CSV table of C-alpha atoms and ligand atoms in Angstrom, one decimal:
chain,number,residue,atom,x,y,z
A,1,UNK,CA,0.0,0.0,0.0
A,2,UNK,CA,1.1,3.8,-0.4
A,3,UNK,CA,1.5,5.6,3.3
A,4,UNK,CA,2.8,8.3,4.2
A,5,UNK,CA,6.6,8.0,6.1
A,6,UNK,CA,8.6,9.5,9.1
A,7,UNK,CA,12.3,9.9,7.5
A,8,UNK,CA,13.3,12.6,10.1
A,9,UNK,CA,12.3,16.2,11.8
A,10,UNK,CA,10.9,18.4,8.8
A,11,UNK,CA,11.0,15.0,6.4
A,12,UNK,CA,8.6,13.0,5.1
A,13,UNK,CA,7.5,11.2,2.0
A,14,UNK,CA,4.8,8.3,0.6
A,15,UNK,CA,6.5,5.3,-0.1
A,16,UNK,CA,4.8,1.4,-0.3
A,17,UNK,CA,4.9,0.0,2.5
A,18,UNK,CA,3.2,-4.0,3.5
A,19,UNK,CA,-0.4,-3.5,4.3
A,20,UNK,CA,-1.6,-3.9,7.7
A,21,UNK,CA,-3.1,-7.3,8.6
A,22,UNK,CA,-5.4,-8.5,11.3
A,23,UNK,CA,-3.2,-9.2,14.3
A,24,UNK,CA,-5.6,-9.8,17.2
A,25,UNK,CA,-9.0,-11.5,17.0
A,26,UNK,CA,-10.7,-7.8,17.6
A,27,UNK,CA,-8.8,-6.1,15.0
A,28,UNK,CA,-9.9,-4.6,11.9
A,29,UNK,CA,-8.6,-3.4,8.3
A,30,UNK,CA,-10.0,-0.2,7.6
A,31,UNK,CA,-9.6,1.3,4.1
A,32,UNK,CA,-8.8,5.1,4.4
A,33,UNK,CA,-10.8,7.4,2.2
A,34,UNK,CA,-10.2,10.4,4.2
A,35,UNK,CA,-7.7,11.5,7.0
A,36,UNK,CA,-6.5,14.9,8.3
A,37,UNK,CA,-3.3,16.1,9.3
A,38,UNK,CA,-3.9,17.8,13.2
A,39,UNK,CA,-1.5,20.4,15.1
A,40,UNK,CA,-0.1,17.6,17.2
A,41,UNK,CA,0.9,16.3,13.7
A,42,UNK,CA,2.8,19.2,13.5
A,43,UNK,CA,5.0,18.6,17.2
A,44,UNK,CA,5.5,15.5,15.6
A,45,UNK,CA,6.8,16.8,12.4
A,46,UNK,CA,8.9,19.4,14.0
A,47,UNK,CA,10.8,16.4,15.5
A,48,UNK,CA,9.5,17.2,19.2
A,49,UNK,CA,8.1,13.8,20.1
A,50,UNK,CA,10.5,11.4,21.6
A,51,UNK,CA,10.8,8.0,20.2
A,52,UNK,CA,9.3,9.0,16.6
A,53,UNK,CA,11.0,6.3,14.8
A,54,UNK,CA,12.1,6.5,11.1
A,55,UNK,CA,9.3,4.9,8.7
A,56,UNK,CA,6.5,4.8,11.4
A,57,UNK,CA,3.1,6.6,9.1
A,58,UNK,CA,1.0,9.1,11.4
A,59,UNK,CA,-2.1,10.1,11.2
A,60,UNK,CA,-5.0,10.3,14.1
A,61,UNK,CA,-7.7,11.7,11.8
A,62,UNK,CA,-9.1,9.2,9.9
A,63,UNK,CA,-12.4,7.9,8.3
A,64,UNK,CA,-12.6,5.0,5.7
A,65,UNK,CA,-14.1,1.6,5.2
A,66,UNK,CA,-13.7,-1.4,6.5
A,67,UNK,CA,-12.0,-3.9,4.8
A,68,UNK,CA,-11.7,-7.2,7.0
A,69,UNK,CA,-12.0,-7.9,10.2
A,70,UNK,CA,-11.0,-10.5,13.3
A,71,UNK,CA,-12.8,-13.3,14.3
A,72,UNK,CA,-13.8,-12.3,17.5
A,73,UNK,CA,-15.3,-8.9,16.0
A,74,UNK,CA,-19.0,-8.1,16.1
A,75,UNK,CA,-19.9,-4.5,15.9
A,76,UNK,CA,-18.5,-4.2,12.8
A,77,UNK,CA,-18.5,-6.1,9.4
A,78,UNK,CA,-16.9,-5.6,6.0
A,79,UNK,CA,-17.8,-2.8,4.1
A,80,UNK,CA,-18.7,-0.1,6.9
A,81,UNK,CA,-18.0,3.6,6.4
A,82,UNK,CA,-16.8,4.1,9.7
A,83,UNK,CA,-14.8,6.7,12.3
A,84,UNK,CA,-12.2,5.9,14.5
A,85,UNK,CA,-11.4,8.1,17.7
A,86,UNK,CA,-7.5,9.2,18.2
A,87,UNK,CA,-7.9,7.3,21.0
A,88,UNK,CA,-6.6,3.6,20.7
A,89,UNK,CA,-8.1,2.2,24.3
A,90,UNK,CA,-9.5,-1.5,25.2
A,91,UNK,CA,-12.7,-0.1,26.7
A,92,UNK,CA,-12.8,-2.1,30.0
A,93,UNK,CA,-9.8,-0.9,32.5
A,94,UNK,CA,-10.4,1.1,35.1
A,95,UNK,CA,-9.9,4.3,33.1
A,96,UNK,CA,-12.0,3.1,30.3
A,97,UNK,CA,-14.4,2.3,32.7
A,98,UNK,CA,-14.5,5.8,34.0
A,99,UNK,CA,-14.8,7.3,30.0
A,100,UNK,CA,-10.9,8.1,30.5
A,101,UNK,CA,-10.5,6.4,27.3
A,102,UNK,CA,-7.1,9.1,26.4
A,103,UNK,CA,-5.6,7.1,29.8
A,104,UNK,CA,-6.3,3.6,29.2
A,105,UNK,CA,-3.6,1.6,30.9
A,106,UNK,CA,-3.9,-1.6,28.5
A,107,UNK,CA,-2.9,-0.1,25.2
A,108,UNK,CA,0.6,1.6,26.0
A,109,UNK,CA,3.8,-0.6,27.2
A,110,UNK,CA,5.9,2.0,26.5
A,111,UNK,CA,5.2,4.6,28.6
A,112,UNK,CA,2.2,5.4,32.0
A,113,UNK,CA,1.2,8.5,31.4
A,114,UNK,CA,0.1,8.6,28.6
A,115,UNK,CA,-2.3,5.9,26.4
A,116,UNK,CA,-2.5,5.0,23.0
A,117,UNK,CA,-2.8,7.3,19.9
A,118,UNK,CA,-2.7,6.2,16.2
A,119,UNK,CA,0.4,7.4,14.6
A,120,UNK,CA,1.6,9.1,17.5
A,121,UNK,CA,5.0,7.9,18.2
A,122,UNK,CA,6.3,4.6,20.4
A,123,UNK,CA,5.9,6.8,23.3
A,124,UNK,CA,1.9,6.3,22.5
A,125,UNK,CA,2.0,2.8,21.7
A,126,UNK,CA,4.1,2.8,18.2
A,127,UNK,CA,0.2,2.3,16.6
A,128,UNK,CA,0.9,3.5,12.9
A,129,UNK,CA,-1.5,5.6,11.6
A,130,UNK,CA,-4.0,6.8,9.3
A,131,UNK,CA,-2.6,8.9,6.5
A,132,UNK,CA,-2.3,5.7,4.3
A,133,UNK,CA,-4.4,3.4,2.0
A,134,UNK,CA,-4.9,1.0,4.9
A,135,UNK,CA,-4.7,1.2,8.8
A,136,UNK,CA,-5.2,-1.7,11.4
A,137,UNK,CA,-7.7,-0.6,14.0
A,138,UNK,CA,-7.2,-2.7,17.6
A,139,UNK,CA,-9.8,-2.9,20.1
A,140,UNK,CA,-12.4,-2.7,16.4
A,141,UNK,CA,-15.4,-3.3,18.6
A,142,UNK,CA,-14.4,-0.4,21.3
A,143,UNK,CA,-13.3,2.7,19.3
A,144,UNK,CA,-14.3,3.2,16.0
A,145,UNK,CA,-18.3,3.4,15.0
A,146,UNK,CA,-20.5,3.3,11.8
A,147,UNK,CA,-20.8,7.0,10.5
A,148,UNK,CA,-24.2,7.9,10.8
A,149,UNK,CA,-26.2,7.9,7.4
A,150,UNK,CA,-27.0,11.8,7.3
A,151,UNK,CA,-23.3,12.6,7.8
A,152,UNK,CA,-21.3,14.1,5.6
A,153,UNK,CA,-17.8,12.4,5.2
A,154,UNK,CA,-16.0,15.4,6.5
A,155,UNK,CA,-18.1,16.4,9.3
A,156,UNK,CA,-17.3,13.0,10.0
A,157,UNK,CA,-13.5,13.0,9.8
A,158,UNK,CA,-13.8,16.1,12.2
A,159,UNK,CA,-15.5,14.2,14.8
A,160,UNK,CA,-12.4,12.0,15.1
A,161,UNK,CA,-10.2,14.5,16.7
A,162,UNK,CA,-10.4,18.4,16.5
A,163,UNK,CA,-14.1,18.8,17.0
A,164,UNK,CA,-14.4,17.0,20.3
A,165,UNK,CA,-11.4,18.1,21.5
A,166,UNK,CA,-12.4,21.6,21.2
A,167,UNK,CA,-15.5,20.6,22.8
A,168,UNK,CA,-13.8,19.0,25.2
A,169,UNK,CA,-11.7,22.4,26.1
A,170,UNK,CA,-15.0,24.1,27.0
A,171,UNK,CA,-16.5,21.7,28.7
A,172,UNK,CA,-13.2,21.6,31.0
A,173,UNK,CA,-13.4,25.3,31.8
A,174,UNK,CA,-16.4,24.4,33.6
A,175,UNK,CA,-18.5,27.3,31.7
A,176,UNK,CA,-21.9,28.9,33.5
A,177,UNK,CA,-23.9,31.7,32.5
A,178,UNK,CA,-22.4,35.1,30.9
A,179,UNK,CA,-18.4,33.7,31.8
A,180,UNK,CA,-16.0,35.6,30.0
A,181,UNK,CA,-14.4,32.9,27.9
A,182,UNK,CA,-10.3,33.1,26.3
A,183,UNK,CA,-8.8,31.0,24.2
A,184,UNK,CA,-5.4,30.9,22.7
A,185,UNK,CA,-4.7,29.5,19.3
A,186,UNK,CA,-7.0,29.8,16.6
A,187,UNK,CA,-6.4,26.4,15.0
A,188,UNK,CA,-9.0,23.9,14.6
A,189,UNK,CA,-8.7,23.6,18.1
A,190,UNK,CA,-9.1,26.7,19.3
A,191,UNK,CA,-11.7,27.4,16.7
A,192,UNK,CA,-13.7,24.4,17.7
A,193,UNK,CA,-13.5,25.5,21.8
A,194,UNK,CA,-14.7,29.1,20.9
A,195,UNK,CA,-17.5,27.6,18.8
A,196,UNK,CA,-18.5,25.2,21.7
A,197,UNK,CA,-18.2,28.1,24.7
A,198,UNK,CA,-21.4,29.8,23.2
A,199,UNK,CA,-23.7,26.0,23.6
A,200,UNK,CA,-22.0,26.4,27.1
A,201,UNK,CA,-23.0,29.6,28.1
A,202,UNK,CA,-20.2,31.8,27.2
A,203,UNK,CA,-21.4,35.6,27.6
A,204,UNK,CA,-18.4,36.2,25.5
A,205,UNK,CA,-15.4,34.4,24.0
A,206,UNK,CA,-12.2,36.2,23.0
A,207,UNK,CA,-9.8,34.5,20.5
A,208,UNK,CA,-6.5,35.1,21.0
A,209,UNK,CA,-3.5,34.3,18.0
A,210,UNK,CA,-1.2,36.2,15.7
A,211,UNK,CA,-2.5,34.9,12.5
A,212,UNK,CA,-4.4,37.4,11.4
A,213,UNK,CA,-6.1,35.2,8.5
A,214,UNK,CA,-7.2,32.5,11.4
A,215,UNK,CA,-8.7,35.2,14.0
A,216,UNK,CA,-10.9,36.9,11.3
A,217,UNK,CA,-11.9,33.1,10.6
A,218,UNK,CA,-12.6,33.0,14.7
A,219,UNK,CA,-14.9,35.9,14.3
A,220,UNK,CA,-16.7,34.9,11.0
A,221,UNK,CA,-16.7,31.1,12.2
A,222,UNK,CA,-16.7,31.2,15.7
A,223,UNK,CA,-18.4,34.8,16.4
A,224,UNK,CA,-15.8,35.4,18.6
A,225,UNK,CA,-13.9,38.8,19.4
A,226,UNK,CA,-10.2,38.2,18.7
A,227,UNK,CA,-6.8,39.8,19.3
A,228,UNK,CA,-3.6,39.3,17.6
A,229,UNK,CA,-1.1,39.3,20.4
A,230,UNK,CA,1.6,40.3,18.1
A,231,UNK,CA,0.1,44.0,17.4
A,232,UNK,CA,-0.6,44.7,21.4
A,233,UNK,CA,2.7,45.7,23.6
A,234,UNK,CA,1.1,42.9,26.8
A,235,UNK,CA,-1.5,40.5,25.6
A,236,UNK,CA,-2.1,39.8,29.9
A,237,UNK,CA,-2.5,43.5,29.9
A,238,UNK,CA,-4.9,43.9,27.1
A,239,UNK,CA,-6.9,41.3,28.0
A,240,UNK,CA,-7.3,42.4,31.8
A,241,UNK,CA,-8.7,45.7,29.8
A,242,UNK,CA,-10.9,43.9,27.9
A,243,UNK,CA,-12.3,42.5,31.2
A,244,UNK,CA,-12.7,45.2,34.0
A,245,UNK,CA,-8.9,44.5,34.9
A,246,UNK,CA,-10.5,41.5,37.1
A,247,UNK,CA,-8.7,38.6,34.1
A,248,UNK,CA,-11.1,36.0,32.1
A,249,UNK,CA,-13.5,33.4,33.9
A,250,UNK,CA,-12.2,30.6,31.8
A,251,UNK,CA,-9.1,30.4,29.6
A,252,UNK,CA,-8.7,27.8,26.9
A,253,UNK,CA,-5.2,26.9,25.9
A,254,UNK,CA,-5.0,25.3,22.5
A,255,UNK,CA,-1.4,26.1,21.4
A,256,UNK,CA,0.8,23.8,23.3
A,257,UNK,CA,4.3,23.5,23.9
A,258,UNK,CA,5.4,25.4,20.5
A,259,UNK,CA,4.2,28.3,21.2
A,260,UNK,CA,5.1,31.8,19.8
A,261,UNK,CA,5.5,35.3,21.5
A,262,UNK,CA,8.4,35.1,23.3
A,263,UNK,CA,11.7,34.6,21.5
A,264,UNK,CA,13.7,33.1,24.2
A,265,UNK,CA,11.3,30.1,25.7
A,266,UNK,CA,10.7,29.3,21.9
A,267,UNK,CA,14.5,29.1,21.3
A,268,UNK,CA,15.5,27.3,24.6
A,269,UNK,CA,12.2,25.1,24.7
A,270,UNK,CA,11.2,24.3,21.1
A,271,UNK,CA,14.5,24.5,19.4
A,272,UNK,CA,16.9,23.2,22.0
A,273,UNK,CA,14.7,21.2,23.5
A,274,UNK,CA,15.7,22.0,27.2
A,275,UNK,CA,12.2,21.4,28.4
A,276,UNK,CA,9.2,19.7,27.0
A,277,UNK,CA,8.7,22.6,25.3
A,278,UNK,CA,7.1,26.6,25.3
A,279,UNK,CA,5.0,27.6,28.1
A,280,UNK,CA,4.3,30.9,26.7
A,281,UNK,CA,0.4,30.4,26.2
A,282,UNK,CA,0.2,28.5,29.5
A,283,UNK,CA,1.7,31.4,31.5
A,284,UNK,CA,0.0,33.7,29.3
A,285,UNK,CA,-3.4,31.5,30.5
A,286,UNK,CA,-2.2,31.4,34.3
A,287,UNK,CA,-1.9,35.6,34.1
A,288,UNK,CA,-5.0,36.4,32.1
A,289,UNK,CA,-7.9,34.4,33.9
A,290,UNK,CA,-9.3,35.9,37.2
A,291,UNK,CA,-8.3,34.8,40.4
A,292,UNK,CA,-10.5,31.6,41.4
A,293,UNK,CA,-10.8,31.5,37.4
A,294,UNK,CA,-10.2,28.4,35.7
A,295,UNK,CA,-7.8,27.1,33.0
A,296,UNK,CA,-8.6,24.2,30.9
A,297,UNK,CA,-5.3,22.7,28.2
A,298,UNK,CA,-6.0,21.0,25.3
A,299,UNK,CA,-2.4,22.4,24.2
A,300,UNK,CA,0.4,19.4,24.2
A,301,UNK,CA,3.0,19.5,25.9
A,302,UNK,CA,6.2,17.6,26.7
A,303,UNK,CA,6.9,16.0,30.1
A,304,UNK,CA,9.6,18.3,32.0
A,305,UNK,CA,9.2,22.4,32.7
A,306,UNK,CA,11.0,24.9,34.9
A,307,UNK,CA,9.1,27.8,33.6
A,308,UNK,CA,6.2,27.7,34.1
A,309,UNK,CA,4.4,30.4,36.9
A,310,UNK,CA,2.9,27.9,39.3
A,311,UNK,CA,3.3,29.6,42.1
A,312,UNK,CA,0.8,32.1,40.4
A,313,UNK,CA,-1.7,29.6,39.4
A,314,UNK,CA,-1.3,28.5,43.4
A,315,UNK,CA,-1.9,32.1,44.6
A,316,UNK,CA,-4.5,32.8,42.7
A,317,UNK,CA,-6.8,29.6,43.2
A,318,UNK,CA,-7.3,28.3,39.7
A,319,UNK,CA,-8.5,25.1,38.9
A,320,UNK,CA,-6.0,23.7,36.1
A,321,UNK,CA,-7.8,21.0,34.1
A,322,UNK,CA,-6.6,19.0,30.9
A,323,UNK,CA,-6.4,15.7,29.4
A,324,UNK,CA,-6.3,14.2,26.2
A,325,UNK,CA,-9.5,14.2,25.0
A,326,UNK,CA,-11.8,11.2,25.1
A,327,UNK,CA,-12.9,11.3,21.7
A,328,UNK,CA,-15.6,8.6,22.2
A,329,UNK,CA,-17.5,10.3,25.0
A,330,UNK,CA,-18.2,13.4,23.1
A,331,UNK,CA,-19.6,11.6,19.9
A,332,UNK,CA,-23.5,11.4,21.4
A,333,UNK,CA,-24.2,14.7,22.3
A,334,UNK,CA,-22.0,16.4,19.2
A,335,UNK,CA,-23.9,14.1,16.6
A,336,UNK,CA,-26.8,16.0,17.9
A,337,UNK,CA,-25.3,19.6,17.3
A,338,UNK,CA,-24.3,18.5,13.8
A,339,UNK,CA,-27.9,17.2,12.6
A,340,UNK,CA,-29.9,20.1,14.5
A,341,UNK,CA,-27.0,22.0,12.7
A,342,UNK,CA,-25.6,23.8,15.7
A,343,UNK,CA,-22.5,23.2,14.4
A,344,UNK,CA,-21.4,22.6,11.2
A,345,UNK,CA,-17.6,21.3,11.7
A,346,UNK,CA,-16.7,20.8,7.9
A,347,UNK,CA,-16.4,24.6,7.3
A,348,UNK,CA,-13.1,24.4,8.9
A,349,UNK,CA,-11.5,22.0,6.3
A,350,UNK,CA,-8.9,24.3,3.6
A,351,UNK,CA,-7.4,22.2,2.0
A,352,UNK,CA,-7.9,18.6,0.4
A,353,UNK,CA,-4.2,17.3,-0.6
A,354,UNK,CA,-3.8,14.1,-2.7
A,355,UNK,CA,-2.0,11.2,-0.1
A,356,UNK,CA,1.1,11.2,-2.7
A,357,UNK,CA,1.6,15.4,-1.6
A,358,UNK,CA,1.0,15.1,1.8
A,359,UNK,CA,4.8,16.4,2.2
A,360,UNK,CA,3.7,19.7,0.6
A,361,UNK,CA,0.4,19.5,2.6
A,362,UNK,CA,2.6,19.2,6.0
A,363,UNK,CA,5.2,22.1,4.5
A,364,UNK,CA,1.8,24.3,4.2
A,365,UNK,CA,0.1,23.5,7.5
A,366,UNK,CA,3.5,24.0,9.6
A,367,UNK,CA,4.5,27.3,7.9
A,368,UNK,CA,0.9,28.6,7.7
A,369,UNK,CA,0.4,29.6,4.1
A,370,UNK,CA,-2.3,29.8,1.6
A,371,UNK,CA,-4.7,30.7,4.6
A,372,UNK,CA,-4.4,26.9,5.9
A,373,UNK,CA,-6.6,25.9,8.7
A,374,UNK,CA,-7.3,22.1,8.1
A,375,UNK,CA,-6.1,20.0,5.3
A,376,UNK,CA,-7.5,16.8,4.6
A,377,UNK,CA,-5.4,14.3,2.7
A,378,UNK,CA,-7.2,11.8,0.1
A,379,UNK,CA,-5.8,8.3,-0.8
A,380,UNK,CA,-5.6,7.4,-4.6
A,381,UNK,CA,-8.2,5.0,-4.4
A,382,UNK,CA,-10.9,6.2,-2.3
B,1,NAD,N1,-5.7,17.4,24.2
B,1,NAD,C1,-5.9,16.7,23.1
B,1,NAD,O1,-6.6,15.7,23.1
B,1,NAD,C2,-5.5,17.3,21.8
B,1,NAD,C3,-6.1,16.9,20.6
B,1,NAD,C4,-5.7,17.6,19.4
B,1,NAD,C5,-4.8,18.6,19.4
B,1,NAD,N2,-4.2,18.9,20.6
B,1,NAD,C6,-3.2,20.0,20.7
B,1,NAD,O2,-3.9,21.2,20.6
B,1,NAD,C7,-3.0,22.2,20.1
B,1,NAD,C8,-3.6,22.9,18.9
B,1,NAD,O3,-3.9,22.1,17.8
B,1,NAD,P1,-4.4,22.7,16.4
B,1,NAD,O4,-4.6,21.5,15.5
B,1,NAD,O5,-5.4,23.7,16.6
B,1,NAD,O6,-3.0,23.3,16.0
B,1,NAD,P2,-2.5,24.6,15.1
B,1,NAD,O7,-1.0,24.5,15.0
B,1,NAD,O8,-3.3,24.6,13.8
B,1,NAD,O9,-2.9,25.8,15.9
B,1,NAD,C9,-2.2,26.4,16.9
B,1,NAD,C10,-2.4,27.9,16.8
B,1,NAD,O10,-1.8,28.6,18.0
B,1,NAD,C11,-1.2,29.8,17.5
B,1,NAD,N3,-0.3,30.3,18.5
B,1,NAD,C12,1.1,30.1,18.6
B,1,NAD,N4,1.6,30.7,19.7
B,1,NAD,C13,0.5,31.3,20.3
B,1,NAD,C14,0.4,32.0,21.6
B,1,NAD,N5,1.5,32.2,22.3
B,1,NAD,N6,-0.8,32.5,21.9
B,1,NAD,C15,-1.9,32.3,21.1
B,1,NAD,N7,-1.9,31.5,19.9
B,1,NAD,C16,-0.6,31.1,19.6
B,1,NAD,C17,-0.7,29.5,16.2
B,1,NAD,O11,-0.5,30.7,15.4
B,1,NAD,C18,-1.8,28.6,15.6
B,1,NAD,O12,-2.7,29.3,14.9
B,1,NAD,C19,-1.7,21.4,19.7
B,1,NAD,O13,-0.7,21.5,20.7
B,1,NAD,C20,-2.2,20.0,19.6
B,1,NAD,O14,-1.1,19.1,19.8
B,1,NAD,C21,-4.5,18.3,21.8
B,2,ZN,ZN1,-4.8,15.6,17.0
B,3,ZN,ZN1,-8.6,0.8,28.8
């Protein structure tokens, strides 16, 4: 099969590689006819991700069809369109009994804090992923789920990561009635938590990036007020302006550890790698929200800091919340905003890159050009 291949930080390239087979009883084959490239794509792109070995395909986005399938599987059968959560997870630890399906304990040797995630690296599981003609899907009875007849492929393939995820970010600031709402990074992410904040509650949701082509997508998309942190002198400043000096209610991080706006964490974080990364949007979080306010980090980040203003966060009495988002938990209650059209999460999608370009399509998502939000990337065949 054609898949796309890890040869390095910054390389990549489609080359034929053997296509998957069924390993485990509960495994299926699923045909890819759609998948996505995401941010944390990006951190793996950028060679940020320990233990991202040469030749491993990633991909976390992913729709298609199923194509065989174990002997031991039952919810699925050949020939289903189907989605498949980021997630890898076996549905019946205790995590995955609690709906902690990004912290399932059986699906990771290689590391415990963190689960499993297709195409995410060996430190998640060394599962390869979905921006190839063909992906083996583990646990096939647990994850992944028919796509419902009235939905459209890519409102689908955005239900498998970004959508929930921003979902997930506002449901994690704990929202009520009229809260002033923040959120950093206006990727898909970010887009997707300001979009969610109003079904929450928001009284008002400020987007906060320096693209200037993403916020004026916030506001359009996401009727959100934005502010491009690069044309203010303090972006803590402006936004305890913006909110009677007292700071936000909630703050939604959706950059992560390679952030921008300050030259010397990027360089000693994200280039040289002397901690897990920037936390330049998590301190800019920890100084914007009120005191008592609460921060919620869909933003990744690497294991080790220094930098970060703790004792702030302490002082101040926020609740800090985050996870990796349990992709499967969300899926009920966002099918229902998508057919009663609250939202509509395919108006996010750019770009549509044939599988065999997918270098150029990672080369246009990491340098931001040609007003790229989300690119999808199409297989030959499907
Ligand atoms: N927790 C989860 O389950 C989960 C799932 C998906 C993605 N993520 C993470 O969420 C983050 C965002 O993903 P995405 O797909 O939207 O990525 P993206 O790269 O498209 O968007 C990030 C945005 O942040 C902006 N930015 C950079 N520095 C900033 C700063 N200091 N303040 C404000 N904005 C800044 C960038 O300009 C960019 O628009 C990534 O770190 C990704 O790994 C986490
Ligand atoms: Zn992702
Ligand atoms: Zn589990």
């Amino acid at each position: 099969m054609r898949a796309m291949t890890y040869r390095g930080p910054y390389r990549i390239r489609v080359e034929d590689k053997e296509r998957p087979r069924v390993e485990h009883p509960n495994d299926a084959i699923v045909r890819v006819t759609q998948a996505a490239i995401c941010g944390s794509d990006l951190h793996l792109y950028h060679g940020m991700m320990p233990d991202t070995r040469v030749g491993t395909t990633f991909g976390h986005e992913f729709i298609g069809v199923v194509d065989e399938v174990g002997s031991s599987v039952q919810n699925l059968a050949t020939g289903d369109r189907v989605m498949v959560p980021f997630n890898v997870f076996c549905g019946t630890c205790y995590f995955c009994a609690r709906g902690l399906y990004g912290n399932c304990h059986n699906v990771n040797p290689n590391a415990t804090a963190v689960g499993g995630i297709y195409g995410y690296s060996h430190t998640c599981g060394g599962y390869d992923g979905g921006q190839a003609e063909f992906v083996r899907v583990p646990f096939a009875d647990v994850g992944p789920t028919k796509i419902p007849d009235w939905m459209a492929d890519d409102d689908a393939l955005m239900c498998t990561d970004a959508l929930p995820t921003g979902y997930f970010g506002a449901q994690l600031g704990d929202i009520t009635e009229g809260d002033v709402v923040v959120v950093f990074g206006a990727g898909p992410v970010g887009l997707f938590a300001a979009k969610s904040a109003w079904l929450m509650g928001a009284g008002r949701v400020i987007v906060v990036d320096h693209l200037d082509y993403r916020l004026e997508f916030a506001a359009r998309f996401a009727h959100a007020e934005t502010c491009n942190f690069g044309q203010v002198d303090d972006i803590v400043v402006h936004l305890k302006k913006l909110t009677d000096d007292l700071g936000a209610d909630v703050v939604i991080d959706a950059v992560g550890a390679e952030a921008d706006g300050n030259l010397l964490q990027h360089v000693t974080a994200a280039k040289l790698k002397l901690q897990g990364g920037s936390p330049i949007a998590l301190n800019w979080a920890i100084d914007s929200a009120r005191k008592a306010g609460t921060i919620s980090v869909m933003g990744a980040y690497g294991p080790m800091f220094s930098a970060v203003k703790f004792g702030d966060a302490m002082n101040k009495g926020l609740t800090l919340r985050m996870n990796q988002c349990p992709v499967r938990r969300q899926w009920p209650r966002l099918f229902e905003h998508i057919r009663n059209d609250y939202l509509k999460p395919s108006e996010i999608v750019t770009h549509r890159i044939p599988l065999e370009d997918i270098a150029e399509g990672y080369h246009m998502f990491s340098a931001k050009l040609d007003g790229c939000i989300k690119p999808v990337v199409v297989p030959a065949e499907a």
